[in-house]
């Protein structure tokens, strides 16, 4: 069965490019949109009370297959292929390709060329923007916002060390499905950090365990670990900082935390879960 998290198909409706591959009552073409809000929730069902699957950042593209009268859009993210429901009000028509992205945990968008003005939005690390020009250390967006230029990098820029990116989020609250500096979960932290370093990474930890890097041979004492390895348990992933510590978003600390490797392994084992695998990423 196709993974519903990555397959835009339901019994009543499916993407037209899946015709002949899945069964559905109706097949439709996508309308390409992009996120115009600072961030938008992608939920499993079209309800504000539904579980948060992931978050979508400003400038990300979405292939929309249905828009409801109740204000929800069902579609698939261009970045990682995730499928779900987003608030229609958070979306707008696709514009020109982004030229820059936010390179700090959070920055502010001002309505004019002064940082004394009340900001319009707070944007998280990784938000994508079209910058038209720079005026006195403020980058001007295509829709007229002003952002400190030192908070942005070229859209093609990559971070040299994805572990250092993850470490910037230490202390950020744990949020199931989150991927911003207001809150994120274990796999969201890994995806945000790896993406910033130019490594394609799926959204959920089970997907990451199947596809990211290469699996290391089992080592009961974990003597072959190096910085940047990913350690997996059932439903959880952590990033190895060095031979003795991890950085991970976790519900025990309810935050992104740096934790002793052996303490984390023992604590999670006491809760009933053994280390499932370790994967190494070529950097």
Short mmCIF file of C-alpha atoms in Angstrom, two decimals:
data_model
loop_
_atom_site.label_atom_id
_atom_site.label_comp_id
_atom_site.label_asym_id
_atom_site.label_seq_id
_atom_site.Cartn_x
_atom_site.Cartn_y
_atom_site.Cartn_z
CA UNK A 1 0.00 0.00 0.00
CA UNK A 2 1.29 3.50 -0.80
CA UNK A 3 2.25 5.55 2.22
CA UNK A 4 -0.66 8.00 2.78
CA UNK A 5 1.79 10.54 4.23
CA UNK A 6 3.48 10.75 0.83
CA UNK A 7 0.72 9.80 -1.62
CA UNK A 8 -1.91 12.40 -2.64
CA UNK A 9 -4.69 9.85 -2.97
CA UNK A 10 -7.97 9.24 -1.11
CA UNK A 11 -10.92 7.03 -2.07
CA UNK A 12 -12.80 10.10 -3.34
CA UNK A 13 -9.95 12.12 -4.85
CA UNK A 14 -6.38 11.67 -6.10
CA UNK A 15 -3.70 13.49 -8.04
CA UNK A 16 -4.11 13.08 -11.78
CA UNK A 17 -0.55 11.81 -12.21
CA UNK A 18 -1.55 8.78 -10.09
CA UNK A 19 -4.30 7.70 -12.47
CA UNK A 20 -3.82 4.02 -13.24
CA UNK A 21 -1.72 3.53 -10.08
CA UNK A 22 -4.36 4.05 -7.36
CA UNK A 23 -8.13 3.79 -7.13
CA UNK A 24 -10.14 6.97 -6.62
CA UNK A 25 -13.53 8.32 -7.64
CA UNK A 26 -11.95 11.41 -9.23
CA UNK A 27 -8.51 12.51 -10.43
CA UNK A 28 -7.51 16.18 -10.58
CA UNK A 29 -4.55 18.31 -11.60
CA UNK A 30 -2.70 20.30 -8.96
CA UNK A 31 -2.81 24.06 -8.53
CA UNK A 32 0.60 25.24 -7.34
CA UNK A 33 0.49 27.55 -4.34
CA UNK A 34 2.96 28.78 -1.77
CA UNK A 35 2.82 29.55 1.92
CA UNK A 36 2.41 33.27 2.59
CA UNK A 37 2.08 33.09 6.38
CA UNK A 38 5.20 32.82 8.53
CA UNK A 39 4.32 29.17 9.07
CA UNK A 40 1.29 26.98 8.51
CA UNK A 41 0.15 23.75 10.15
CA UNK A 42 -0.27 20.68 7.97
CA UNK A 43 -2.84 18.45 9.65
CA UNK A 44 -4.05 14.88 9.13
CA UNK A 45 -7.68 15.95 8.76
CA UNK A 46 -9.32 19.33 7.97
CA UNK A 47 -9.86 20.45 11.54
CA UNK A 48 -7.96 22.82 13.85
CA UNK A 49 -8.11 20.08 16.50
CA UNK A 50 -6.51 17.43 14.27
CA UNK A 51 -3.02 16.14 14.93
CA UNK A 52 -0.19 18.24 13.56
CA UNK A 53 1.65 16.29 10.87
CA UNK A 54 4.27 18.94 10.18
CA UNK A 55 4.68 22.65 9.73
CA UNK A 56 5.21 24.44 6.43
CA UNK A 57 7.32 27.57 6.27
CA UNK A 58 6.82 30.80 4.37
CA UNK A 59 7.80 30.43 0.72
CA UNK A 60 7.38 26.65 0.55
CA UNK A 61 5.43 25.38 -2.47
CA UNK A 62 2.32 23.20 -2.18
CA UNK A 63 0.54 21.24 -4.92
CA UNK A 64 -3.13 21.76 -3.97
CA UNK A 65 -5.72 19.23 -5.14
CA UNK A 66 -8.80 20.35 -3.19
CA UNK A 67 -10.07 23.52 -1.53
CA UNK A 68 -13.07 23.22 0.76
CA UNK A 69 -15.73 25.78 1.60
CA UNK A 70 -14.68 25.44 5.24
CA UNK A 71 -11.28 27.00 4.55
CA UNK A 72 -8.99 23.98 4.12
CA UNK A 73 -6.71 22.96 1.27
CA UNK A 74 -5.54 19.39 0.70
CA UNK A 75 -2.24 18.99 -1.04
CA UNK A 76 1.36 17.80 -1.16
CA UNK A 77 4.48 19.73 -0.16
CA UNK A 78 7.03 20.20 -2.92
CA UNK A 79 9.93 20.04 -0.45
CA UNK A 80 9.48 16.63 1.17
CA UNK A 81 6.33 15.22 -0.43
CA UNK A 82 4.25 15.32 2.75
CA UNK A 83 0.48 15.23 2.20
CA UNK A 84 -2.21 16.79 4.36
CA UNK A 85 -4.56 19.66 5.06
CA UNK A 86 -3.49 23.30 5.39
CA UNK A 87 -5.52 26.45 6.14
CA UNK A 88 -6.37 27.98 2.78
CA UNK A 89 -5.83 31.46 4.22
CA UNK A 90 -2.13 30.60 4.74
CA UNK A 91 -1.64 30.01 1.01
CA UNK A 92 -1.31 32.25 -2.02
CA UNK A 93 -0.47 31.87 -5.71
CA UNK A 94 3.04 30.67 -6.50
CA UNK A 95 5.35 33.57 -7.18
CA UNK A 96 8.87 33.74 -8.61
CA UNK A 97 11.51 31.40 -7.18
CA UNK A 98 12.93 32.37 -3.80
CA UNK A 99 16.27 34.18 -3.85
CA UNK A 100 17.11 34.07 -0.13
CA UNK A 101 16.31 32.20 3.06
CA UNK A 102 16.33 33.00 6.77
CA UNK A 103 19.62 31.90 8.38
CA UNK A 104 18.89 32.76 12.04
CA UNK A 105 16.46 31.08 14.41
CA UNK A 106 13.98 33.95 14.05
CA UNK A 107 13.85 37.33 12.35
CA UNK A 108 11.31 40.11 11.96
CA UNK A 109 9.63 41.59 8.89
CA UNK A 110 8.98 45.32 9.12
CA UNK A 111 6.42 47.23 7.02
CA UNK A 112 8.89 49.96 6.07
CA UNK A 113 12.56 50.95 6.16
CA UNK A 114 12.80 51.36 9.93
CA UNK A 115 13.29 48.80 12.72
CA UNK A 116 11.22 51.08 14.97
CA UNK A 117 8.04 50.15 13.09
CA UNK A 118 5.78 47.42 14.52
CA UNK A 119 6.82 44.20 12.76
CA UNK A 120 4.43 42.41 10.43
CA UNK A 121 5.73 38.86 10.88
CA UNK A 122 8.32 36.80 12.73
CA UNK A 123 9.99 34.33 10.38
CA UNK A 124 11.77 31.14 11.37
CA UNK A 125 15.01 29.57 10.19
CA UNK A 126 14.59 28.27 6.64
CA UNK A 127 11.75 30.54 5.49
CA UNK A 128 12.15 31.31 1.78
CA UNK A 129 11.89 34.83 0.37
CA UNK A 130 12.15 36.82 -2.84
CA UNK A 131 14.43 39.80 -2.21
CA UNK A 132 14.37 42.60 -4.77
CA UNK A 133 17.07 44.88 -3.35
CA UNK A 134 18.88 46.01 -0.20
CA UNK A 135 18.32 49.43 1.34
CA UNK A 136 20.52 50.52 4.25
CA UNK A 137 21.11 47.03 5.70
CA UNK A 138 17.47 46.02 5.21
CA UNK A 139 16.55 43.54 2.49
CA UNK A 140 13.31 44.42 0.71
CA UNK A 141 10.99 41.55 -0.20
CA UNK A 142 8.85 41.30 -3.32
CA UNK A 143 5.76 42.04 -1.24
CA UNK A 144 7.26 45.12 0.40
CA UNK A 145 8.59 43.78 3.68
CA UNK A 146 11.90 44.84 5.22
CA UNK A 147 14.20 42.30 6.89
CA UNK A 148 17.70 42.72 8.38
CA UNK A 149 19.99 41.65 5.57
CA UNK A 150 22.43 39.98 7.97
CA UNK A 151 19.65 37.52 8.92
CA UNK A 152 19.46 36.16 5.36
CA UNK A 153 21.64 34.08 3.05
CA UNK A 154 21.42 33.24 -0.62
CA UNK A 155 18.93 30.47 -1.36
CA UNK A 156 21.77 28.23 -2.57
CA UNK A 157 23.88 28.64 0.58
CA UNK A 158 24.49 25.54 2.71
CA UNK A 159 25.61 25.16 6.30
CA UNK A 160 28.97 23.39 6.76
CA UNK A 161 27.92 21.40 9.85
CA UNK A 162 24.33 20.26 10.30
CA UNK A 163 25.04 19.28 13.92
CA UNK A 164 25.93 22.90 14.69
CA UNK A 165 22.60 23.91 13.17
CA UNK A 166 20.77 21.51 15.48
CA UNK A 167 22.72 22.83 18.46
CA UNK A 168 21.36 26.34 17.80
CA UNK A 169 17.91 25.03 18.70
CA UNK A 170 18.92 23.87 22.21
CA UNK A 171 16.24 25.04 24.65
CA UNK A 172 13.52 25.33 22.00
CA UNK A 173 10.33 23.63 23.30
CA UNK A 174 9.35 20.18 22.11
CA UNK A 175 6.32 20.27 19.80
CA UNK A 176 4.94 17.20 18.07
CA UNK A 177 4.99 17.96 14.34
CA UNK A 178 6.81 21.27 14.81
CA UNK A 179 9.81 22.51 12.85
CA UNK A 180 10.38 26.13 13.93
CA UNK A 181 12.15 27.97 16.72
CA UNK A 182 8.82 28.10 18.57
CA UNK A 183 8.79 24.31 18.84
CA UNK A 184 9.84 21.19 17.00
CA UNK A 185 10.04 17.43 17.38
CA UNK A 186 12.91 14.98 17.00
CA UNK A 187 12.57 14.31 13.29
CA UNK A 188 11.72 17.96 12.59
CA UNK A 189 15.04 18.99 14.14
CA UNK A 190 16.91 16.46 12.00
CA UNK A 191 15.10 17.53 8.83
CA UNK A 192 15.63 21.25 9.42
CA UNK A 193 19.34 20.78 10.20
CA UNK A 194 20.10 18.42 7.33
CA UNK A 195 18.15 20.51 4.82
CA UNK A 196 20.17 23.57 5.83
CA UNK A 197 23.33 21.60 5.08
CA UNK A 198 22.07 20.61 1.64
CA UNK A 199 21.12 17.02 2.44
CA UNK A 200 17.69 15.83 1.30
CA UNK A 201 15.80 14.50 4.31
CA UNK A 202 12.25 13.14 4.67
CA UNK A 203 9.98 14.33 7.47
CA UNK A 204 9.42 11.42 9.89
CA UNK A 205 11.92 9.37 11.84
CA UNK A 206 10.88 6.04 10.28
CA UNK A 207 11.44 7.53 6.82
CA UNK A 208 14.79 8.95 7.91
CA UNK A 209 15.86 5.56 9.28
CA UNK A 210 15.11 3.96 5.92
CA UNK A 211 16.71 6.51 3.59
CA UNK A 212 19.21 8.92 5.18
CA UNK A 213 22.88 7.95 5.07
CA UNK A 214 24.03 4.37 5.46
CA UNK A 215 23.34 1.93 8.25
CA UNK A 216 26.29 1.12 10.50
CA UNK A 217 27.05 -2.41 11.57
CA UNK A 218 25.64 -3.19 15.04
CA UNK A 219 28.02 -2.20 17.84
CA UNK A 220 26.76 -2.91 21.38
CA UNK A 221 29.16 -0.40 22.94
CA UNK A 222 28.78 2.24 20.18
CA UNK A 223 32.54 2.65 19.77
CA UNK A 224 32.30 3.58 16.08
CA UNK A 225 30.19 6.72 16.44
CA UNK A 226 31.21 10.05 14.96
CA UNK A 227 29.73 13.54 14.95
CA UNK A 228 26.66 13.68 12.73
CA UNK A 229 25.57 10.06 13.07
CA UNK A 230 21.84 9.53 13.58
CA UNK A 231 20.73 7.20 16.35
CA UNK A 232 17.25 5.70 16.08
CA UNK A 233 14.82 4.16 18.51
CA UNK A 234 11.23 3.19 17.66
CA UNK A 235 9.61 6.56 17.02
CA UNK A 236 12.64 8.65 17.96
CA UNK A 237 15.87 9.97 16.44
CA UNK A 238 18.84 11.79 17.97
CA UNK A 239 21.97 13.39 16.51
CA UNK A 240 25.38 12.32 17.78
CA UNK A 241 27.50 15.36 18.79
CA UNK A 242 30.60 13.42 19.78
CA UNK A 243 31.57 10.11 21.40
CA UNK A 244 29.74 10.97 24.64
CA UNK A 245 26.73 13.17 23.82
CA UNK A 246 23.61 13.62 21.72
CA UNK A 247 21.43 16.56 20.73
CA UNK A 248 17.74 15.80 20.27
CA UNK A 249 14.25 17.21 20.66
CA UNK A 250 12.52 14.96 23.16
CA UNK A 251 9.44 14.78 25.33
CA UNK A 252 11.44 13.89 28.48
CA UNK A 253 13.08 17.32 28.58
CA UNK A 254 10.18 18.88 26.61
CA UNK A 255 12.86 20.72 24.67
CA UNK A 256 15.83 20.34 22.39
CA UNK A 257 18.55 19.18 24.76
CA UNK A 258 22.14 18.03 24.82
CA UNK A 259 22.30 14.78 26.77
CA UNK A 260 24.92 12.24 27.71
CA UNK A 261 24.89 9.40 25.17
CA UNK A 262 24.90 6.69 27.81
CA UNK A 263 22.30 8.47 29.96
CA UNK A 264 19.95 8.80 26.98
CA UNK A 265 20.39 5.15 25.99
CA UNK A 266 19.78 3.97 29.57
CA UNK A 267 16.81 6.30 30.12
CA UNK A 268 15.07 5.30 26.91
CA UNK A 269 15.83 1.62 27.55
CA UNK A 270 14.20 1.90 30.98
CA UNK A 271 11.09 3.18 29.18
CA UNK A 272 11.06 0.01 27.07
CA UNK A 273 12.94 0.93 23.89
CA UNK A 274 16.34 -0.22 22.69
CA UNK A 275 18.48 1.54 20.07
CA UNK A 276 17.16 0.26 16.72
CA UNK A 277 19.90 1.46 14.40
CA UNK A 278 22.61 4.03 13.74
CA UNK A 279 23.08 5.68 10.37
CA UNK A 280 26.11 7.60 9.17
CA UNK A 281 25.95 10.54 6.79
CA UNK A 282 28.86 11.41 4.53
CA UNK A 283 29.74 15.05 5.18
#
